[in-house]
């Protein structure tokens, strides 16, 4: 009884905090309290949160290193942009269709490649991302190398907030479901999970396509905020950005990914004049974290409002397995 | 027919460079089961050492090759010591992410230090064209040089791996690390040596790439690195003859795709082959199917 009460209280606190953030930013935008540069970075934070948390489902929670996340983002971006721009469809429909297309691509790529283990999957997904880029470069209908220009700017704070919150909530619920547990089992020991009767390929594909779905959502938000997309925007570096966020935030920690996405986007904004130096700093941070703390800064811990409570063993599922390594 | 022969010849010269790079991947993978993503960047550093020793120090091709091989070998060993050794007992995911981090670190440090501009690689040998079949098939002196250097390097590598004590140690460690240690083999030294050997070959490949394309750039290692990895997988990763065969095969396929179809799709075809080979025969053309250890 005590535990249930605590969870309910925490949910109320989270909802209150979210509503507060939503209205504060809404007011700030409508009263022009934040300048355009800050606004761009605010929107990038939301998009990066979606990218990082969805990639974390694949890499952190299911233990499959995928390096083609930007490829799924590109599919979502291009398909939704074509739908709104050339067919005049509403933004909601365009985003959902783009995301579904990305998810289907995830299944198509996932079914064959996810039978592979570890490194091969990484390289196959990397190849997949590059193939998507090359194909987009060669389709004149979407502008080839010049990209699509003049996409209507439909992404506003309401949509961004809604999609970001929905992504995190859905991912959290998925991880705490039976299917999510199966994904965790695959991460911990694939062979043991298989022995226990878990269809590992099925769960890997499931995690992969859900991750791809939300990458598609992120791509759609991106396309409709910056009104210009090019194949080169979605290169390997974009996938790497998301991977850095996942690793820094902790492989297997949603809140960690959110914090890392916000912090790294902020650092990016500060270092925007020094592109090369920024990447050097990135990679050094990544190396140091990997060598001294291979499970990421937060590990699998989730940050919550009961962080400072003494009795932590009772806290929620994903927060308790602190000893695991990925 | 002449067209076909010409494309195959072009493919062989590019493929031999891929094969040289792929050897480094394959040896490192064979010994510590790690995809050394930084391999392409070691190649880049090796090329720049060669470039500066030709242009600044005024050395000839042979001495600058030796110098850049030595430099790349030291860099390879350093990378292994600093980044990969601490992670030898952790998960493969962590090791792989570290390798990607190392690759990006070298790329961007290169951009920062060397600048983002393309430099033209000095023409170390005169460009002579040899014509066959009524002038329909052309072989350039550069292509001959590339092929000759590659073959010499491969023969040397085969000698080192098959005949020397260190080569024997390498084979032993790749077969069973713990048993090798029990037999008195210094596993750390052997791994360092493997990295040095692979990196030296990458440096040679880099200089050959510089001669082939005329230009060098801090990000030049990225694409050939990935292609060579594809070649290594194609031939069977961990198998030395496989890397050679895979490199040549990939080079020829690429040349045929750009000759008969479009050079735009060259890269897509290379990655497509990768995914295809992983699906059909993940152990590669010359690899043996290894049972999964429980």
XYZ file of C-alpha atoms in Angstrom:
620
model
C 0.000 0.000 0.000
C 2.771 2.343 0.980
C 4.601 1.694 -2.285
C 1.541 2.299 -4.447
C 0.948 5.614 -2.687
C 4.514 6.628 -3.311
C 4.307 5.841 -7.032
C 1.087 7.824 -7.361
C 2.678 10.761 -5.570
C 5.656 10.631 -7.875
C 3.430 10.540 -10.958
C 1.579 13.620 -9.701
C 4.904 15.394 -9.141
C 6.115 14.523 -12.639
C 2.867 15.680 -14.247
C 2.999 18.953 -12.284
C 6.624 19.497 -13.342
C 5.814 18.794 -17.003
C 2.811 21.112 -17.032
C 4.957 23.797 -15.409
C 7.685 23.407 -18.035
C 5.106 23.466 -20.815
C 3.451 26.701 -19.679
C 6.686 28.448 -18.745
C 8.153 27.857 -22.208
C 4.845 28.667 -23.944
C 4.697 31.998 -22.165
C 8.382 32.636 -22.792
C 7.934 32.007 -26.518
C 4.769 34.048 -26.894
C 6.249 36.999 -24.953
C 9.532 36.755 -26.923
C 11.567 36.207 -23.789
C 13.944 33.790 -25.532
C 15.828 34.776 -28.628
C 15.719 32.745 -31.877
C 19.091 31.115 -31.199
C 17.939 29.834 -27.828
C 14.715 28.685 -29.411
C 16.526 26.636 -32.040
C 18.492 24.914 -29.322
C 15.380 24.346 -27.261
C 13.783 22.546 -30.210
C 16.987 20.629 -30.854
C 16.931 19.490 -27.235
C 13.476 18.015 -27.717
C 14.468 16.302 -30.959
C 17.661 14.998 -29.388
C 15.759 13.663 -26.385
C 13.600 11.632 -28.771
C 16.670 10.436 -30.679
C 18.661 9.523 -27.566
C 15.887 7.760 -25.674
C 14.803 5.761 -28.705
C 18.378 4.750 -29.470
C 18.822 3.829 -25.829
C 16.026 1.295 -26.183
C 18.091 -0.459 -28.863
C 21.617 0.008 -27.526
C 21.141 0.416 -23.799
C 18.171 -1.769 -22.989
C 18.454 -4.468 -25.639
C 22.238 -4.392 -25.969
C 22.367 -4.186 -29.777
C 24.814 -1.612 -31.073
C 23.078 0.096 -33.993
C 24.868 2.849 -35.887
C 22.182 3.687 -38.433
C 19.797 5.699 -36.304
C 20.200 8.778 -38.494
C 19.043 6.677 -41.442
C 15.661 6.125 -39.768
C 15.526 9.808 -38.926
C 16.110 10.564 -42.598
C 13.235 8.301 -43.661
C 10.867 9.993 -41.222
C 12.043 13.430 -42.289
C 11.797 12.862 -46.030
C 8.509 10.989 -46.095
C 6.727 13.409 -43.777
C 8.163 16.400 -45.640
C 7.003 15.052 -48.990
C 3.539 14.427 -47.536
C 3.073 17.941 -46.161
C 4.895 19.762 -48.936
C 3.796 17.975 -52.082
C 0.519 16.388 -51.028
C -0.729 18.969 -48.533
C -1.452 16.447 -45.807
C -1.778 17.519 -42.151
C 1.314 17.424 -39.940
C -0.002 14.759 -37.589
C -0.688 12.319 -40.411
C 2.637 13.087 -42.091
C 4.573 12.453 -38.898
C 2.787 9.212 -38.152
C 3.246 7.929 -41.705
C 6.918 8.945 -41.689
C 7.444 7.196 -38.376
C 5.646 4.059 -39.547
C 7.781 4.011 -42.689
C 10.887 4.225 -40.518
C 9.572 1.413 -38.333
C 8.881 -0.760 -41.387
C 12.409 -0.074 -42.579
C 13.547 -1.072 -39.080
C 11.750 -4.392 -39.411
C 13.078 -4.977 -42.926
C 16.639 -4.269 -41.866
C 16.194 -5.833 -38.459
C 14.893 -9.284 -39.380
C 17.954 -10.294 -41.375
C 20.678 -8.352 -39.568
C 19.601 -8.873 -35.995
C 20.427 -12.537 -36.273
C 23.981 -11.281 -36.263
C 25.639 -10.610 -32.981
C 27.487 -7.593 -31.703
C 29.952 -6.011 -34.069
C 28.402 -7.315 -37.265
C 25.123 -5.669 -36.423
C 26.921 -2.383 -35.812
C 28.575 -2.474 -39.184
C 25.468 -3.688 -41.023
C 23.367 -0.857 -39.604
C 26.117 1.607 -40.444
C 26.024 0.318 -44.008
C 22.243 0.598 -44.012
C 22.423 4.257 -42.953
C 24.901 4.978 -45.735
C 22.755 3.176 -48.314
C 19.735 5.283 -47.336
C 21.881 8.391 -47.745
C 23.162 7.335 -51.177
C 19.639 6.491 -52.358
C 18.302 9.865 -51.210
C 21.203 11.566 -52.972
C 20.109 9.918 -56.207
C 16.387 10.640 -56.133
C 15.663 13.820 -58.057
C 12.094 13.947 -56.731
C 13.390 14.882 -53.260
C 16.050 17.235 -54.557
C 19.090 14.953 -54.713
C 22.144 16.410 -53.009
C 20.555 19.856 -52.724
C 17.804 18.411 -50.562
C 14.222 19.456 -49.981
C 13.769 23.173 -49.527
C 10.703 25.057 -48.340
C 9.085 22.508 -46.068
C 6.277 24.255 -44.148
C 7.363 25.113 -40.618
C 4.752 23.157 -38.764
C 6.778 22.071 -35.738
C 5.821 24.344 -32.887
C 6.314 24.064 -29.164
C 3.004 22.241 -28.652
C 3.849 19.477 -31.098
C 7.429 19.215 -29.909
C 6.406 18.965 -26.276
C 3.671 16.466 -27.014
C 5.874 14.181 -29.091
C 8.800 14.337 -26.672
C 6.656 13.479 -23.654
C 4.781 10.771 -25.546
C 8.056 9.198 -26.687
C 9.474 9.025 -23.181
C 6.223 7.771 -21.649
C 5.742 5.070 -24.284
C 9.363 3.948 -24.053
C 9.186 3.837 -20.255
C 6.029 1.796 -20.298
C 7.482 -0.531 -22.908
C 10.600 -1.141 -20.849
C 8.548 -1.922 -17.765
C 6.311 -4.334 -19.667
C 6.816 -8.045 -20.237
C 8.332 -7.321 -23.640
C 10.705 -4.814 -22.104
C 11.841 -7.382 -19.544
C 12.540 -9.777 -22.391
C 14.684 -7.091 -24.039
C 16.642 -6.644 -20.799
C 17.155 -10.401 -20.654
C 18.533 -10.362 -24.199
C 20.970 -7.647 -23.163
C 22.167 -9.455 -20.065
C 22.820 -12.793 -21.703
C 21.461 -13.664 -25.091
C 22.148 -17.372 -24.894
C 20.661 -17.682 -21.418
C 17.598 -15.717 -22.529
C 17.150 -18.043 -25.478
C 17.437 -21.029 -23.192
C 14.679 -19.571 -21.035
C 12.374 -19.615 -24.043
C 12.668 -15.977 -25.071
C 12.537 -15.483 -28.828
C 15.582 -13.229 -28.936
C 15.290 -12.266 -32.605
C 11.672 -11.236 -32.106
C 12.506 -8.945 -29.213
C 15.530 -7.500 -30.912
C 13.450 -6.668 -33.990
C 10.722 -5.268 -31.766
C 13.116 -2.935 -29.938
C 14.790 -2.026 -33.203
C 11.566 -1.057 -34.971
C 10.194 0.866 -31.978
C 13.475 2.778 -31.835
C 13.254 3.392 -35.579
C 9.664 4.602 -35.229
C 10.629 7.339 -32.796
C 13.701 8.251 -34.832
C 11.205 8.799 -37.659
C 9.174 11.085 -35.396
C 12.342 13.019 -34.566
C 13.129 13.295 -38.262
C 9.680 14.667 -39.026
C 9.970 17.257 -36.258
C 13.403 18.193 -37.543
C 12.274 18.583 -41.156
C 9.285 20.722 -40.228
C 11.289 22.983 -37.982
C 14.291 23.742 -40.182
C 12.358 23.697 -43.505
C 15.461 22.339 -45.249
C 16.710 18.759 -45.233
C 19.638 17.301 -47.107
C 20.849 13.709 -47.282
C 24.127 14.760 -45.680
C 22.312 16.054 -42.603
C 21.605 12.450 -41.699
C 25.121 11.107 -41.984
C 26.979 8.815 -39.638
C 27.830 11.805 -37.442
C 24.171 12.287 -36.584
C 23.944 8.670 -35.464
C 27.137 9.191 -33.510
C 25.705 12.270 -31.758
C 22.803 10.180 -30.515
C 25.158 7.397 -29.472
C 27.272 9.806 -27.419
C 24.154 10.961 -25.604
C 23.107 7.400 -24.889
C 26.538 6.403 -23.635
C 27.068 9.466 -21.490
C 23.598 9.285 -20.031
C 24.000 5.630 -19.222
C 23.279 2.557 -21.293
C 19.909 1.596 -19.929
C 18.787 4.825 -18.281
C 16.024 6.873 -19.907
C 16.424 9.809 -17.555
C 20.159 9.631 -18.177
C 19.545 9.969 -21.918
C 17.252 12.922 -21.362
C 19.801 14.712 -19.185
C 22.621 13.928 -21.618
C 20.555 15.150 -24.595
C 19.854 18.452 -22.842
C 23.420 18.943 -21.606
C 25.108 17.995 -24.876
C 22.780 20.166 -26.942
C 23.637 22.998 -24.566
C 27.377 22.387 -24.905
C 26.930 22.262 -28.688
C 25.261 25.643 -28.625
C 28.148 27.101 -26.633
C 30.809 25.587 -28.873
C 29.018 26.199 -32.157
C 31.825 28.340 -33.561
C 34.412 25.639 -32.972
C 33.068 22.672 -34.872
C 36.269 20.635 -35.030
C 37.187 21.323 -31.421
C 33.683 20.345 -30.357
C 34.103 16.921 -31.936
C 37.517 16.504 -30.332
C 36.017 17.285 -26.929
C 33.131 14.905 -27.638
C 35.357 12.027 -28.553
C 37.716 12.571 -25.622
C 34.757 12.597 -23.229
C 33.448 9.441 -24.855
C 36.831 7.711 -24.591
C 37.355 8.680 -20.954
C 33.845 7.620 -19.965
C 34.187 4.314 -21.808
C 37.538 3.493 -20.261
C 36.656 4.419 -16.679
C 32.920 3.813 -16.643
C 31.877 1.532 -19.516
C 28.228 1.462 -18.456
C 27.860 5.243 -18.893
C 27.659 7.994 -16.318
C 24.298 7.003 -14.870
C 24.649 3.292 -15.488
C 21.180 1.773 -15.451
C 19.960 4.057 -12.666
C 16.908 6.193 -13.275
C 16.733 9.606 -11.738
C 13.480 10.197 -9.918
C 11.992 12.335 -7.234
C 12.674 9.662 -4.643
C 16.403 9.875 -5.392
C 17.273 11.080 -1.928
C 15.128 8.646 -0.034
C 17.062 6.234 2.132
C 15.417 2.956 1.298
C 16.231 2.645 -2.360
C 15.814 -1.065 -2.779
C 12.070 -0.619 -3.101
C 12.243 1.756 -6.009
C 11.028 0.929 -9.497
C 12.237 -1.964 -11.630
C 14.811 -0.460 -13.919
C 16.298 1.564 -11.105
C 17.313 -1.364 -8.975
C 19.774 -3.284 -11.098
C 22.730 -1.087 -10.417
C 25.288 -3.855 -10.555
C 24.760 -4.823 -14.162
C 27.135 -4.000 -16.935
C 26.278 -3.621 -20.558
C 35.935 -7.169 -73.876
C 38.648 -4.526 -73.779
C 36.366 -2.360 -71.654
C 35.843 -5.241 -69.247
C 39.563 -5.933 -69.052
C 40.238 -2.256 -68.401
C 37.743 -2.127 -65.533
C 39.170 -5.288 -64.008
C 42.658 -3.797 -64.179
C 41.472 -0.598 -62.497
C 39.702 -2.721 -59.945
C 42.789 -4.749 -59.179
C 44.880 -1.689 -58.393
C 42.258 -0.159 -56.111
C 41.424 -3.574 -54.702
C 45.018 -4.208 -53.753
C 44.932 -1.078 -51.593
C 41.703 -2.287 -49.968
C 43.380 -5.625 -49.360
C 46.306 -3.971 -47.573
C 43.948 -2.083 -45.255
C 41.752 -5.122 -44.757
C 44.767 -7.110 -43.533
C 45.054 -4.788 -40.542
C 41.392 -5.221 -39.654
C 41.566 -8.938 -40.019
C 44.691 -9.413 -37.928
C 43.413 -7.240 -35.090
C 40.017 -8.918 -35.218
C 41.631 -12.325 -35.270
C 43.620 -11.606 -32.160
C 41.309 -9.583 -29.892
C 37.900 -9.803 -31.634
C 37.661 -6.041 -31.969
C 36.741 -4.024 -35.049
C 39.426 -1.396 -34.914
C 37.423 1.542 -36.226
C 40.461 3.777 -35.848
C 42.305 1.800 -38.530
C 41.269 4.220 -41.280
C 42.601 7.106 -39.211
C 45.916 5.355 -38.629
C 46.071 5.173 -42.408
C 45.426 8.912 -42.606
C 48.191 9.717 -40.112
C 50.564 7.406 -41.975
C 49.766 9.175 -45.234
C 50.473 12.579 -43.738
C 53.778 11.344 -42.304
C 54.657 10.168 -45.812
C 53.460 13.443 -47.305
C 55.542 15.583 -44.958
C 58.623 13.409 -45.275
C 58.486 13.783 -49.055
C 57.640 17.480 -49.187
C 59.363 18.860 -46.075
C 62.216 16.428 -45.474
C 62.719 15.796 -49.187
C 63.014 12.023 -48.829
C 62.445 9.591 -51.688
C 59.443 7.277 -51.866
C 61.161 4.286 -50.305
C 62.505 6.088 -47.226
C 59.273 7.950 -46.660
C 57.382 4.652 -46.861
C 59.629 3.218 -44.139
C 59.260 6.353 -42.030
C 55.482 6.438 -42.264
C 55.245 2.694 -41.569
C 57.275 3.226 -38.410
C 55.189 6.217 -37.370
C 51.908 4.411 -37.958
C 53.170 1.339 -36.105
C 53.995 3.451 -33.039
C 50.598 5.149 -33.253
C 48.838 1.805 -33.529
C 50.594 0.461 -30.464
C 49.857 3.658 -28.535
C 46.156 3.475 -29.369
C 46.032 -0.120 -28.251
C 47.805 0.691 -24.978
C 45.749 3.766 -24.149
C 42.269 2.929 -25.355
C 41.820 -0.787 -25.951
C 43.944 -2.469 -23.305
C 41.964 -1.138 -20.301
C 38.815 -2.546 -21.898
C 40.118 -5.968 -22.757
C 37.962 -7.673 -20.152
C 34.866 -5.539 -20.520
C 32.006 -6.012 -22.943
C 32.446 -5.853 -26.683
C 29.936 -3.046 -26.882
C 32.158 -0.870 -24.704
C 35.232 -1.755 -26.743
C 33.454 -0.991 -30.009
C 32.197 2.390 -28.809
C 35.735 3.183 -27.630
C 37.070 2.337 -31.072
C 34.525 4.658 -32.698
C 35.459 7.366 -30.206
C 39.140 6.908 -31.015
C 38.396 7.123 -34.725
C 36.515 10.392 -34.338
C 39.170 11.754 -32.010
C 41.888 11.185 -34.614
C 39.740 12.553 -37.445
C 38.902 15.763 -35.687
C 42.339 16.261 -34.198
C 43.548 15.849 -37.772
C 41.100 18.491 -38.968
C 42.187 20.810 -36.171
C 45.936 20.346 -36.633
C 46.227 19.796 -40.387
C 43.362 21.992 -41.526
C 40.366 20.958 -43.577
C 41.877 21.654 -46.994
C 42.765 19.004 -49.528
C 46.471 18.751 -50.310
C 47.857 17.280 -53.460
C 50.137 14.341 -52.913
C 53.519 14.780 -54.661
C 53.897 12.756 -57.842
C 56.749 10.522 -56.818
C 56.933 8.533 -60.032
C 56.477 9.707 -63.622
C 53.061 8.864 -64.998
C 53.647 6.627 -68.002
C 50.817 4.878 -69.831
C 51.306 1.438 -71.303
C 48.773 0.482 -73.973
C 47.623 -2.982 -74.999
C 45.074 -4.384 -77.466
C 45.431 -1.581 -80.031
C 45.510 0.986 -77.266
C 42.153 0.029 -75.856
C 43.528 -1.142 -72.511
C 45.707 1.256 -70.556
C 47.914 0.460 -67.595
C 49.630 3.351 -65.885
C 52.970 3.199 -64.109
C 51.176 4.194 -60.925
C 48.899 1.177 -61.105
C 51.926 -1.053 -61.577
C 53.656 0.574 -58.614
C 50.589 0.129 -56.418
C 50.231 -3.489 -57.381
C 53.928 -4.253 -56.969
C 54.190 -2.630 -53.536
C 51.080 -4.479 -52.394
C 52.390 -7.830 -53.516
C 55.739 -7.233 -51.803
C 53.965 -6.284 -48.579
C 51.738 -9.353 -48.719
C 54.667 -11.670 -49.271
C 56.489 -10.085 -46.354
C 53.435 -10.437 -44.153
C 53.013 -14.079 -45.085
C 56.666 -14.636 -44.201
C 56.281 -12.922 -40.818
C 53.104 -14.781 -39.925
C 54.181 -18.211 -41.139
C 57.922 -18.346 -40.506
C 58.912 -16.102 -37.624
C 58.579 -16.723 -33.907
C 56.379 -13.647 -33.501
C 54.088 -14.878 -36.254
C 53.777 -18.194 -34.484
C 52.910 -16.345 -31.268
C 50.266 -14.333 -33.136
C 48.652 -17.467 -34.463
C 48.759 -19.060 -31.041
C 47.172 -16.050 -29.309
C 44.418 -15.822 -31.893
C 43.670 -19.506 -31.413
C 43.506 -19.439 -27.622
C 44.732 -16.531 -25.557
C 44.834 -18.342 -22.214
C 46.524 -21.440 -23.513
C 49.094 -19.267 -25.264
C 49.806 -17.480 -21.996
C 50.278 -20.824 -20.240
C 52.791 -21.778 -22.900
C 54.903 -18.773 -21.994
C 53.845 -16.424 -24.775
C 53.713 -12.788 -23.788
C 50.192 -12.009 -24.921
C 50.459 -8.227 -24.462
C 53.575 -7.977 -26.593
C 51.976 -10.133 -29.250
C 48.871 -7.950 -29.390
C 51.036 -4.816 -29.588
C 53.021 -6.395 -32.401
C 49.823 -7.220 -34.280
C 48.665 -3.631 -34.020
C 52.072 -2.403 -35.186
C 52.058 -4.731 -38.170
C 48.508 -3.844 -39.215
C 49.148 -0.126 -38.796
C 52.331 -0.264 -40.860
C 50.387 -1.900 -43.690
C 47.720 0.792 -43.348
C 50.392 3.476 -43.729
C 51.604 1.874 -46.958
C 48.008 1.687 -48.188
C 47.538 5.350 -47.320
C 50.524 6.458 -49.357
C 49.341 4.317 -52.265
C 45.912 5.952 -51.959
C 47.622 9.345 -52.059
C 49.395 8.326 -55.261
C 46.188 6.851 -56.718
C 43.836 9.783 -56.009
C 46.478 12.571 -55.981
C 44.817 14.280 -53.011
C 44.915 13.704 -49.261
C 42.628 15.001 -46.538
C 42.226 14.462 -42.768
C 39.001 12.512 -43.380
C 40.499 10.400 -46.173
C 40.659 7.296 -43.995
C 36.948 7.045 -43.355
C 35.588 5.631 -46.599
C 38.530 3.348 -47.535
C 38.502 2.153 -43.922
C 34.861 1.126 -44.161
C 35.362 -0.397 -47.592
C 38.318 -2.382 -46.360
C 36.243 -3.586 -43.472
C 33.642 -4.759 -45.959
C 36.451 -6.520 -47.812
C 37.623 -8.193 -44.609
C 34.110 -9.431 -43.860
C 33.675 -10.529 -47.463
C 36.747 -12.727 -47.322
C 36.099 -13.909 -43.782
C 37.227 -11.727 -40.924
C 40.167 -13.115 -39.015
C 41.468 -14.988 -42.060
C 44.522 -13.386 -43.704
C 44.128 -14.847 -47.235
C 40.446 -13.946 -46.954
C 41.276 -10.276 -46.476
C 43.470 -10.300 -49.561
C 40.855 -12.054 -51.686
C 38.077 -9.847 -50.328
C 40.039 -6.685 -51.061
C 40.720 -7.619 -54.673
C 37.163 -8.819 -55.198
C 35.632 -5.653 -53.771
C 37.916 -3.450 -55.853
C 36.955 -5.287 -59.043
C 33.235 -5.187 -58.225
C 33.435 -1.451 -57.547
C 35.281 -0.796 -60.780
C 32.700 -2.797 -62.733
C 29.794 -0.981 -61.038
C 31.265 2.424 -61.834
C 32.218 1.349 -65.340
C 28.941 -0.224 -66.403
C 26.412 1.504 -64.170
C 27.105 4.659 -62.210
C 29.889 5.650 -59.870
C 27.224 7.187 -57.627
C 26.059 3.728 -56.646
C 29.539 2.347 -55.995
C 29.377 2.825 -52.241
C 25.803 1.607 -51.964
C 26.768 -1.584 -53.796
C 29.727 -2.113 -51.442
C 27.504 -1.857 -48.362
C 24.843 -3.948 -50.051
C 27.427 -6.684 -50.576
C 28.317 -6.429 -46.901
C 24.737 -6.945 -45.767
C 24.254 -9.728 -48.305
C 27.366 -11.627 -47.245
C 26.422 -11.251 -43.595
C 23.067 -12.808 -44.346
C 24.212 -15.633 -46.545
C 27.540 -16.605 -45.060
C 28.457 -14.484 -42.012
C 31.823 -16.189 -41.687
C 32.853 -14.856 -45.111
C 33.916 -16.557 -48.306
C 37.057 -18.172 -46.921
C 35.986 -18.361 -43.278
C 35.047 -21.443 -41.364
C 31.766 -21.629 -39.519
C 32.582 -21.373 -35.859
C 30.147 -22.886 -33.404
C 28.800 -20.599 -30.769
C 30.516 -20.987 -27.421
C 28.153 -21.335 -24.495
